[in-house]
Short mmCIF file of C-alpha atoms and ligand atoms in Angstrom, two decimals:
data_model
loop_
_atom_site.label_atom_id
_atom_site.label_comp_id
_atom_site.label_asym_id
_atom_site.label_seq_id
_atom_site.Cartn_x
_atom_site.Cartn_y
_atom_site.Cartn_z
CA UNK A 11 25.84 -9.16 -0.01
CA UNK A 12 28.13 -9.80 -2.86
CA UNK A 13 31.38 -6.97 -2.92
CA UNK A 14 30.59 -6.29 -6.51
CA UNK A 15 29.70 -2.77 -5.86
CA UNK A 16 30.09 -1.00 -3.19
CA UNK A 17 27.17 0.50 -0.67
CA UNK A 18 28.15 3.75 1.08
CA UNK A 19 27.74 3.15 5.19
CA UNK A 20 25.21 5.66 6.62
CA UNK A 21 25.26 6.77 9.97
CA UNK A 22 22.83 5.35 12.30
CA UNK A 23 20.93 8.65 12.89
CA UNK A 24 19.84 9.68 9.46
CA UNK A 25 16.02 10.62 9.36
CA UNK A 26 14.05 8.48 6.87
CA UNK A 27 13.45 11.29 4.70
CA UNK A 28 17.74 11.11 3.69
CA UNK A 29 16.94 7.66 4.17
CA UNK A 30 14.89 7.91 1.14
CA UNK A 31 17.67 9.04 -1.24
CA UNK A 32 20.53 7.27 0.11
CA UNK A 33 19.84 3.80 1.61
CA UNK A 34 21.26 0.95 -0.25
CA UNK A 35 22.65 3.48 -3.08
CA UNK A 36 25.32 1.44 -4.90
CA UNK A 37 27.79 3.78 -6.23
CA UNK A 38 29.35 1.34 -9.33
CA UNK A 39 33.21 1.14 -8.49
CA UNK A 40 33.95 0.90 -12.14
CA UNK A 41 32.55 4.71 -13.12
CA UNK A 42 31.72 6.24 -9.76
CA UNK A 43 28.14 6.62 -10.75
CA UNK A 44 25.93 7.81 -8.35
CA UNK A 45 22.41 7.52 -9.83
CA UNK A 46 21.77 3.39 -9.69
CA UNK A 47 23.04 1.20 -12.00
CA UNK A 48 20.31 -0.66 -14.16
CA UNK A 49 21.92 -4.50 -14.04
CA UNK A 50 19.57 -6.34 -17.28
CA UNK A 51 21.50 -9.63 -16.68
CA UNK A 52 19.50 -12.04 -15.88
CA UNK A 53 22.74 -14.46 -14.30
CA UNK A 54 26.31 -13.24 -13.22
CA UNK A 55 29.38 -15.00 -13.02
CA UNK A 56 30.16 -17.37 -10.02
CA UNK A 57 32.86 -18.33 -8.29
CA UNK A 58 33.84 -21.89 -6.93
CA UNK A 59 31.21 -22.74 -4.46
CA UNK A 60 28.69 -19.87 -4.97
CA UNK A 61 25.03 -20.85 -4.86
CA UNK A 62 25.52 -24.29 -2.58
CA UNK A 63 21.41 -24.39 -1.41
CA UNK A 64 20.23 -26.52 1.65
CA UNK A 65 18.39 -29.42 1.21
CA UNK A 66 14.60 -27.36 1.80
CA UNK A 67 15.64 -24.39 -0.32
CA UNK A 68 14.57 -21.27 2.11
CA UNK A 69 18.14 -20.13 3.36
CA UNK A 70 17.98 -16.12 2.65
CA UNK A 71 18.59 -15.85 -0.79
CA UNK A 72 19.40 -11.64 -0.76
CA UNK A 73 22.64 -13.06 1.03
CA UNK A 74 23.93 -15.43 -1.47
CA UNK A 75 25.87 -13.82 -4.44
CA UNK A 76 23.80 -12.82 -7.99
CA UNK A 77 22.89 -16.06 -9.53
CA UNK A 78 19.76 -15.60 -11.27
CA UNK A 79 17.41 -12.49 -11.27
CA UNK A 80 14.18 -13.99 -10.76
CA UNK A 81 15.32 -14.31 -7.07
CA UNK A 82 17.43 -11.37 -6.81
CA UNK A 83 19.23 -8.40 -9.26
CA UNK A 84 21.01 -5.85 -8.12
CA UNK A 85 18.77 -2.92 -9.35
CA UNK A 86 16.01 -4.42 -7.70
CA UNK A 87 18.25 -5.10 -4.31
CA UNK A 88 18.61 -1.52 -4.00
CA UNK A 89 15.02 -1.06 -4.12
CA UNK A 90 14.73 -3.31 -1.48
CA UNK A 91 16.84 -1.98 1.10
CA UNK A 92 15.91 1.57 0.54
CA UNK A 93 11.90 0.40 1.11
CA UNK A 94 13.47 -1.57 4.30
CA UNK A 95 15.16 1.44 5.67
CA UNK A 96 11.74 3.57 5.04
CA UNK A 97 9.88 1.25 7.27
CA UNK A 98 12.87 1.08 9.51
CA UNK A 99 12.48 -2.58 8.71
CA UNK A 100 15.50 -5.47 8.01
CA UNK A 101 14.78 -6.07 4.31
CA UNK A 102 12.14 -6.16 1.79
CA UNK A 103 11.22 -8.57 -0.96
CA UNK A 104 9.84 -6.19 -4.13
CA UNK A 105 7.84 -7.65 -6.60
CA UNK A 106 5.66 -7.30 -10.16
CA UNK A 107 2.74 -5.73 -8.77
CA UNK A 108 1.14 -5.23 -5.58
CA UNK A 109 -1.18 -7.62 -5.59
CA UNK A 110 1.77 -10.11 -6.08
CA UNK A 111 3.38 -8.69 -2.84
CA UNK A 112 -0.09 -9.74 -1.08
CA UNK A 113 -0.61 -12.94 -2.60
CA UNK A 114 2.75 -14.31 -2.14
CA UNK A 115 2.81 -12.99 1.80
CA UNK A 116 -0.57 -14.72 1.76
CA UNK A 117 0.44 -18.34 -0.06
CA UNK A 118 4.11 -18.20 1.85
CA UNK A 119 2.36 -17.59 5.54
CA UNK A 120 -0.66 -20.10 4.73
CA UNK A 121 -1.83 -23.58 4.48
CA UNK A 122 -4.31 -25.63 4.53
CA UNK A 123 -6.45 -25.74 8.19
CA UNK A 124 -5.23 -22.44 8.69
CA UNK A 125 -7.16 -19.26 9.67
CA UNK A 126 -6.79 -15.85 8.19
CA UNK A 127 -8.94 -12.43 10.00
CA UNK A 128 -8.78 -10.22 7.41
CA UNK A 129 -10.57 -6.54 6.73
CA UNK A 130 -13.83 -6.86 5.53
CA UNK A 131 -12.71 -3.85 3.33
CA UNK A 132 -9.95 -3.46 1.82
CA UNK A 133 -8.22 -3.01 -1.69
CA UNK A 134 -10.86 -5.03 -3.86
CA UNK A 135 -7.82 -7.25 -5.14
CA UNK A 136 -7.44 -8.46 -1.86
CA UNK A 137 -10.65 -8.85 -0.46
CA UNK A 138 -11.37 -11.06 -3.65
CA UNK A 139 -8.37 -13.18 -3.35
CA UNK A 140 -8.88 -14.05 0.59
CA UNK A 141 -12.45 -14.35 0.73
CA UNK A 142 -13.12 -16.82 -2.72
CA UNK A 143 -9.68 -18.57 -3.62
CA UNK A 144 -8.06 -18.84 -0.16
CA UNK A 145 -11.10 -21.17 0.81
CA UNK A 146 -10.67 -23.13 -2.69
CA UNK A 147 -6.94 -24.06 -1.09
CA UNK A 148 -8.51 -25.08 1.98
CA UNK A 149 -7.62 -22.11 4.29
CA UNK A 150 -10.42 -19.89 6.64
CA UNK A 151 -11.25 -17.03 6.18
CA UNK A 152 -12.58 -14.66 8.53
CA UNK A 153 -13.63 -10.65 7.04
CA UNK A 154 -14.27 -8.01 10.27
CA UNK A 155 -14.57 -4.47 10.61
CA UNK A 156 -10.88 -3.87 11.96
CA UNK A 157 -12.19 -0.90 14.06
CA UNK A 158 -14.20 -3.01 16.36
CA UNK A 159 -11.84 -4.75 18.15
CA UNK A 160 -13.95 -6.72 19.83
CA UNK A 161 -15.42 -8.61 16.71
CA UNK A 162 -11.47 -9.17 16.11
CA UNK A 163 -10.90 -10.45 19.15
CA UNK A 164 -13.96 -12.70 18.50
CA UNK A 165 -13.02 -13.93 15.30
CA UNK A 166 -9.36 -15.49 15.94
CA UNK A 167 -9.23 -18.92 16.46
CA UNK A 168 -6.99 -21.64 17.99
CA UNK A 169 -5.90 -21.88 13.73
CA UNK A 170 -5.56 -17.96 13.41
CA UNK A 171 -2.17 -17.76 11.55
CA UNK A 172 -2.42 -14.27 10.47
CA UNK A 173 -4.65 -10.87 10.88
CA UNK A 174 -4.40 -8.62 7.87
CA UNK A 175 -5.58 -5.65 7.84
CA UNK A 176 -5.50 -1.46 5.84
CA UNK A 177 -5.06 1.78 7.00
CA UNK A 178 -6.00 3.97 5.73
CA UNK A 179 -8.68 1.38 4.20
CA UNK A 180 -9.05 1.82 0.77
CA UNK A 181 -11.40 2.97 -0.61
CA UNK A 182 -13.81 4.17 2.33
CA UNK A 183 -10.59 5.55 4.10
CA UNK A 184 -11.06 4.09 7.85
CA UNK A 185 -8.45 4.22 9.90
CA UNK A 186 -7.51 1.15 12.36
CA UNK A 187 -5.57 1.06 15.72
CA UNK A 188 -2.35 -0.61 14.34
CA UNK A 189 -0.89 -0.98 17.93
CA UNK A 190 -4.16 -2.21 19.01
CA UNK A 191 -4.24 -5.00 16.28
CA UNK A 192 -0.82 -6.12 16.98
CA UNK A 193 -1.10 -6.75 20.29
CA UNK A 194 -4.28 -8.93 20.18
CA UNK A 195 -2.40 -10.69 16.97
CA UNK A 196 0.65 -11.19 19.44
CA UNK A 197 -1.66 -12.39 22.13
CA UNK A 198 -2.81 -15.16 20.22
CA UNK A 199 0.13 -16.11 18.62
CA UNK A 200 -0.64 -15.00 15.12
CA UNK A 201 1.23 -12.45 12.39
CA UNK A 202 -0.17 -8.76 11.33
CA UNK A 203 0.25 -7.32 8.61
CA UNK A 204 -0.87 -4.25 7.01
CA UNK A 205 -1.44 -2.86 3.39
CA UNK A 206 0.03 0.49 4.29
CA UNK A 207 -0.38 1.60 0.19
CA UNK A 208 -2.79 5.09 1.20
CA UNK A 209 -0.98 5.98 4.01
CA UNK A 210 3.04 5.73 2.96
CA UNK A 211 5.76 5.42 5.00
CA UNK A 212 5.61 9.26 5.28
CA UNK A 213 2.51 8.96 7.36
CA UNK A 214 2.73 6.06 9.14
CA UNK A 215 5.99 3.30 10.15
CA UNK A 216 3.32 0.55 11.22
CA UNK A 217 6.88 -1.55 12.32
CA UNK A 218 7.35 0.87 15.02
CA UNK A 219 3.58 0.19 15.92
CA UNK A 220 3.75 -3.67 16.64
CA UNK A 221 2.83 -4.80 12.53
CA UNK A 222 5.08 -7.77 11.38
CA UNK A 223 4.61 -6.98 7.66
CA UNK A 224 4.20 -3.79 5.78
CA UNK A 225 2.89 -3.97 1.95
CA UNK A 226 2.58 -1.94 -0.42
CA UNK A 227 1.44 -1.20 -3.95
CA UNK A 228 4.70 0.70 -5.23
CA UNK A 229 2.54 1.23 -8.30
CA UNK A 230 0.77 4.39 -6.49
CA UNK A 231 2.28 6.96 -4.19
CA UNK A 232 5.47 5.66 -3.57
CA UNK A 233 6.79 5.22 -7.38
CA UNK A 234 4.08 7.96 -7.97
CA UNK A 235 3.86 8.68 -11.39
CA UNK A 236 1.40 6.19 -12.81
CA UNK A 237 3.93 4.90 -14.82
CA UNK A 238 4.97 1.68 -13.27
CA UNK A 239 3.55 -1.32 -11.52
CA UNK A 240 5.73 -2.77 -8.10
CA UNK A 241 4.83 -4.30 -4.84
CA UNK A 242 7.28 -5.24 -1.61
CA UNK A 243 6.33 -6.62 1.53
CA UNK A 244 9.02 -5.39 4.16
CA UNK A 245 9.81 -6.91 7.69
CA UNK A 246 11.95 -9.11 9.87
CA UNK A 247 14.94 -11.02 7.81
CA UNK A 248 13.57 -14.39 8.33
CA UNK A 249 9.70 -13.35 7.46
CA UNK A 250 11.16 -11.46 4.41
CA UNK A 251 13.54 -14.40 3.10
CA UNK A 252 10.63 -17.29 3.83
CA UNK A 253 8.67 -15.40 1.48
CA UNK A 254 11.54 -14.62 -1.27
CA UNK A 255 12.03 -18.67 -1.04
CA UNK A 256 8.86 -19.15 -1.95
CA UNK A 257 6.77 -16.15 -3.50
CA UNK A 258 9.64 -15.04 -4.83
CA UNK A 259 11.07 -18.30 -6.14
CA UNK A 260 7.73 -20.35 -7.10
CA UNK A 261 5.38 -17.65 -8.24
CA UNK A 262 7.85 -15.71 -10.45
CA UNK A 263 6.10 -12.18 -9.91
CA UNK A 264 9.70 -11.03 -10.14
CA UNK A 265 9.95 -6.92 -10.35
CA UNK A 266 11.79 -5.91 -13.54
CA UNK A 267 15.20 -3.59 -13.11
CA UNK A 268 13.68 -1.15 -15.30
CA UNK A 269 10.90 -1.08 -12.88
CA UNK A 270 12.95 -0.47 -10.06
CA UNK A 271 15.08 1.78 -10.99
CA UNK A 272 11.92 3.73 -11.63
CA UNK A 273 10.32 3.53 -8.82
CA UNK A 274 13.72 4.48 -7.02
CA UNK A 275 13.63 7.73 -9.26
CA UNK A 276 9.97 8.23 -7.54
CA UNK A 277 11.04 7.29 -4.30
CA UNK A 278 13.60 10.42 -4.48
CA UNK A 279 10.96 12.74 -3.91
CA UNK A 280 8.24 10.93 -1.98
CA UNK A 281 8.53 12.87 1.26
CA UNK A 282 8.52 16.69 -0.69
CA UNK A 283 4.84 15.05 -2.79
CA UNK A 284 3.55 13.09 0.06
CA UNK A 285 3.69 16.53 1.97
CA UNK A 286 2.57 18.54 -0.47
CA UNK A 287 -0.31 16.22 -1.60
CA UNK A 288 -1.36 16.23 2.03
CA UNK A 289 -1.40 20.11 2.24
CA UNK A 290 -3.46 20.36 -0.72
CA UNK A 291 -5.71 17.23 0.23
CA UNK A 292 -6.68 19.26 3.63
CA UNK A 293 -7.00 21.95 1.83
CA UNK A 294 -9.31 20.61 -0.73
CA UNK A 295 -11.64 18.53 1.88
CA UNK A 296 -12.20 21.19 3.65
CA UNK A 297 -13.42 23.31 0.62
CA UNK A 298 -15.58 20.29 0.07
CA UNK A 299 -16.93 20.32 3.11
CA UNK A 300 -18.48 24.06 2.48
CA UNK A 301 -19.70 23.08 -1.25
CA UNK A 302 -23.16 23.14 -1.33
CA UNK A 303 -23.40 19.61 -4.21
CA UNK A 304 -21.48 17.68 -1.58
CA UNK A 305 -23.04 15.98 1.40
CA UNK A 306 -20.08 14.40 3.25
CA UNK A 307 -16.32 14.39 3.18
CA UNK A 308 -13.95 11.45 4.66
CA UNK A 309 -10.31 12.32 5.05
CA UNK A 310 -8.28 11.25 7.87
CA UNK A 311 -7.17 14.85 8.72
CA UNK A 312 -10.75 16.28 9.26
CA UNK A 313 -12.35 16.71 12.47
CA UNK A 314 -15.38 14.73 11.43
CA UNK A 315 -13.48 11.26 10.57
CA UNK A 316 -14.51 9.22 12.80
CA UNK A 317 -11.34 7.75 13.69
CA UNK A 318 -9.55 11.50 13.54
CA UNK A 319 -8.32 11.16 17.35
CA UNK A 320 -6.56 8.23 16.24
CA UNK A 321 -5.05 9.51 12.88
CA UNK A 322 -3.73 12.48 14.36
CA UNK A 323 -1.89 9.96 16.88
CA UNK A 324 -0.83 7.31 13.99
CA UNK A 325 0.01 9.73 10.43
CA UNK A 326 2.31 11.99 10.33
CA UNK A 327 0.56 13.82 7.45
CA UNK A 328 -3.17 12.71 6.33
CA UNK A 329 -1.92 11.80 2.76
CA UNK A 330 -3.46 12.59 -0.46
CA UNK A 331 -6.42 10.42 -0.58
CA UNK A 332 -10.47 12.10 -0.11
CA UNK A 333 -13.47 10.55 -0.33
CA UNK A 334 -17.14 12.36 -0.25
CA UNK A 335 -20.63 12.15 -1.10
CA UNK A 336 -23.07 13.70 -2.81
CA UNK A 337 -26.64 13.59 -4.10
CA UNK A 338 -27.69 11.50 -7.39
CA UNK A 339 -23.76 10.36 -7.22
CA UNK A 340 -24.46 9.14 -11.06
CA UNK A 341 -25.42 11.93 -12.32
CA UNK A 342 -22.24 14.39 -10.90
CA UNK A 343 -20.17 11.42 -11.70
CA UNK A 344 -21.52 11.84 -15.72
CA UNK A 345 -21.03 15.85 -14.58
CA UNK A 346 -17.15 15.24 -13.49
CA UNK A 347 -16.17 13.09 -16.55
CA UNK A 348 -17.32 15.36 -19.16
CA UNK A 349 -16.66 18.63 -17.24
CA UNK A 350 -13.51 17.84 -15.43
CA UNK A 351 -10.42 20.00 -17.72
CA UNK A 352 -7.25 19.30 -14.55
CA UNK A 353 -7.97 16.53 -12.45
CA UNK A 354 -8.56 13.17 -14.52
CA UNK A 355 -11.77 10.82 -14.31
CA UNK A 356 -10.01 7.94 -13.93
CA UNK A 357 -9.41 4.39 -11.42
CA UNK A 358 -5.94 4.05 -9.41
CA UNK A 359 -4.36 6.63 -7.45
CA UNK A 360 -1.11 8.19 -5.98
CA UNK A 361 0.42 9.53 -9.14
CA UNK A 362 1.54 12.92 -9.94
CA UNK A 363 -1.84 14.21 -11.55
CA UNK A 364 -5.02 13.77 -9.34
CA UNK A 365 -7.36 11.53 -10.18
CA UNK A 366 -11.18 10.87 -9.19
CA UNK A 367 -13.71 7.98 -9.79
CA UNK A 368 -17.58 7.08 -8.01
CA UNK A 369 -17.60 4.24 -6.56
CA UNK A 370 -21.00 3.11 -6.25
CA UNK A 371 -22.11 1.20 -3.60
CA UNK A 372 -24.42 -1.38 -4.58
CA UNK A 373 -22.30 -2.25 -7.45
CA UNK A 374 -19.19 -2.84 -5.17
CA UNK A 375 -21.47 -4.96 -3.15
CA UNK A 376 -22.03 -7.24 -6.05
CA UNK A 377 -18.90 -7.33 -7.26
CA UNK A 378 -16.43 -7.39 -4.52
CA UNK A 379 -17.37 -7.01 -0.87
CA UNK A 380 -20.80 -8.73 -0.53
CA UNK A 381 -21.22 -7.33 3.27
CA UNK A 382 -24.79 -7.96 5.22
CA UNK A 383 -25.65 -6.83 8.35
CA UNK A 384 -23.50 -4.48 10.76
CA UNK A 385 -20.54 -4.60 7.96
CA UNK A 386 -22.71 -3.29 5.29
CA UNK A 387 -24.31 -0.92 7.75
CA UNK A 388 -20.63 0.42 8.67
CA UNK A 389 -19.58 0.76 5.00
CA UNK A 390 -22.35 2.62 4.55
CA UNK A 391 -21.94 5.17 7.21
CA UNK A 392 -18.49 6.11 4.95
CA UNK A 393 -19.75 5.73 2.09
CA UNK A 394 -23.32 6.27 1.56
CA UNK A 395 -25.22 5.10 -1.80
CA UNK A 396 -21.53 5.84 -3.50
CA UNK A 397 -18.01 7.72 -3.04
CA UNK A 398 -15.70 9.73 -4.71
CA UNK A 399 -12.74 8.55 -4.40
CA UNK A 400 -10.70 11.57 -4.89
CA UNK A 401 -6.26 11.03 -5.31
CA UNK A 402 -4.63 14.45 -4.84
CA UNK A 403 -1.61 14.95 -7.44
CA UNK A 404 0.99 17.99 -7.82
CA UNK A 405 -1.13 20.60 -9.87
CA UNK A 406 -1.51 23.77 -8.25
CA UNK A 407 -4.08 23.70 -5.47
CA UNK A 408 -6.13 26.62 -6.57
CA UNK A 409 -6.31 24.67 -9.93
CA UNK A 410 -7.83 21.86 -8.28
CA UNK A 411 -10.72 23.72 -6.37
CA UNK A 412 -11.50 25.42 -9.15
CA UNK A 413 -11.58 22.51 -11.50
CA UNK A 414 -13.71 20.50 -8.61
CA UNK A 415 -16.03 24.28 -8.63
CA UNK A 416 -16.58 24.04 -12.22
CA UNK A 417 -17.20 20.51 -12.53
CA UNK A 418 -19.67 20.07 -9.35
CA UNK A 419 -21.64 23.24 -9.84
CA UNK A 420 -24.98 22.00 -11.85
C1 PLP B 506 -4.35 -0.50 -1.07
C2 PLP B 506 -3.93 -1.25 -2.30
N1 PLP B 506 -3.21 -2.38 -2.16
C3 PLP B 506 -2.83 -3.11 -3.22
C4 PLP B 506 -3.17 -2.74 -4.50
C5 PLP B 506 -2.74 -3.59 -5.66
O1 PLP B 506 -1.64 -2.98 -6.26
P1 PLP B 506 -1.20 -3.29 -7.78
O2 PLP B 506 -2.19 -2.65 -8.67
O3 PLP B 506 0.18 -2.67 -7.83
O4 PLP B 506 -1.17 -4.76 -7.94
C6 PLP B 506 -3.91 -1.57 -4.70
C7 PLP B 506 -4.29 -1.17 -6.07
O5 PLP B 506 -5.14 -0.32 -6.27
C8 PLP B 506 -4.30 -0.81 -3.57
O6 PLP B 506 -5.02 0.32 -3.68
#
């Protein structure tokens, strides 16, 4: 790293949750300021020989001194190696939004005649770009339930480059064997990666699990307060720079300082929200659970998830996200929108006020997932003719479950 400011060594033992403040904190030698400095220059100075490239142009740009911010800035660096030292990964390449993070893993780690397995649900952004414009570049696509192994193990191919996958899977909020998954992906030779945006790296560290590469969309619980867009995609040094030479370089989803300092502001307190969303989020499934207008309640932390054994062994804390069901789920949704006076009617999720939306299921049939057969039959069995989608914020629980009273009661 360039010696323009100096980073404070940490001890090898801090817990993740100091990590969170302090990794990659540049205190500026020039005023001792500790809160990160917001660099808006878009090129620095060189010296004599700075910025020499190789002949292909994917050496590991973080290491070369500040030459031009679409490829690195200081602010953003520090973004970076705090996110790296949350997933107790090498580095991290941040970008615009989160979809950018998964399109330019996707377009770096692809090419034509390849093979991607990838969740047959999953953040709708995703599922769109894999499964109609990958093809259109010539790569295979492959969409599976990720909790059937066996139809994974099925599905990779002599071609299979890469397995991505979600968990908790938004929006129907399955959770998948991550260590599982990475060992068939290693067996065969190909990458995992997972969209780890629900869970945070408060609930789960899918690097210590097997997963190559983490994403996320900083946008929601890790910034967390709806106020910015961001994505990274954090792993090994030489994934992490192949991807900042070319995602980084070619598609120019670069994340703005202002952004990142941001987020780092959020990033301060994401283990004291992510724990308190998750108190309140078990606290509010299970009162939905005993409300007489709702049917069925997914959340990770609840006996009756179906994968609960395995969330208890993979999150730390459940995390703020709930889905349920109820009857006529158009009607209560026209109920929540006019009735609802604390928690918002509203898409996106993860920010500091809670936030709840239907999603009906023949609608995000025919406009995102298109599932037939056993996959339709398994989204259904989380989701029913429609789901809440429920995002726990920071208001005062008993606020919240009176709010959802008021607003569900016909
Ligand atoms: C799980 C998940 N991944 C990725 C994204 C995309 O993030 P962004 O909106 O920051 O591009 C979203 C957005 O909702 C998401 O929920």
């Amino acid at each position: 790293m360039p010696d323009h400011f100096v980073t404070r060594p940490l001890p090898s033992t801090l817990s993740a949750e100091t990590l969170s403040l302090d990794a990659g904190l540049i205190v500026d030698p020039s005023t001792g300021a500790i809160a990160p400095n917001m660099s808006m220059s878009v090129n620095n100075v060189l010296m004599p020989g700075d910025g020499a490239f190789s002949a292909d142009g994917i050496e590991d740009l973080a290491q070369l001194p500040y030459l031009y911010a679409r490829w690195t800035n200081p602010t953003v660096r520090q973004l970076e190696q705090r996110l790296a030292a949350l997933e107790g990964a090498d580095d991290a390449l941040a970008s615009a939004t989160g979809m950018a993070s998964i399109a330019g893993m996707l377009f770096t780690l692809l090419k034509a005649g390849d093979h991607l397995v990838v969740s047959d649900v999953c953040y709708a952004g995703a599922v769109e770009l894999t499964q109609r414009v990958l093809p259109d570049f010539g790569i295979e696509v492959t969409p599976v339930n990720m909790v059937r192994l066996d139809e994974v193990e099925a599905a990779v191919r002599p071609n299979t480059r890469l397995i991505h996958c979600e968990s908790p899977v938004n929006p129907i909020l399955r959770v998948v064997d991550l260590q599982a998954l990475a060992t068939l992906a290693h067996r065969h030779g190909a990458l995992i990666s997972v969209d780890s945006t629900f869970a945070t790296p408060v609930a789960t560290r899918p690097l210590a699990h097997g997963i190559d590469l983490v994403l996320h969309s900083l946008t929601k619980f890790i910034n967390g307060h709806g106020d910015v867009l961001g994505g990274a995609v954090i792993g090994r040094r030489e994934l992490i720079a192949r991807i900042r030479a070319r995602a980084g370089v070619y598609l120019g989803a670069t994340l703005s300082a202002q952004s990142a300092w941001l987020i780092m502001r959020g990033i301060d307190t994401l283990y004291p929200r992510m724990r308190l969303v998750s108190e309140t989020a078990m606290d509010v499934a299970r009162f939905l659970e005993a409300h007489g207008e709702v049917e069925r309640v997914i959340y990770p932390g609840l006996e009756t998830h179906p994968q609960h054994t395995l969330a208890k062994r993979q999150m730390d804390v459940f995390g703020g996200m709930i889905g349920f069901q109820t009857r006529n789920p158009k009607l209560v949704a026209q109920r929540l929108s006019e009735r609802l006076r604390v928690i918002h009617y509203a898409f996106s999720l993860g920010h500091q006020r809670s936030l709840v939306v239907l999603l009906d299921t023949e609608e995000m049939m025919a406009s995102t997932f298109r599932l037939t057969g056993n996959q339709l039959a398994d989204y259904r069995a989380h989701a029913g003719d429609g789901l809440f989608r429920l995002s726990i914020g920071l208001e005062a629980k008993s606020d919240i479950l009176a709010d959802l009273d008021q607003a569900l009661t016909p």
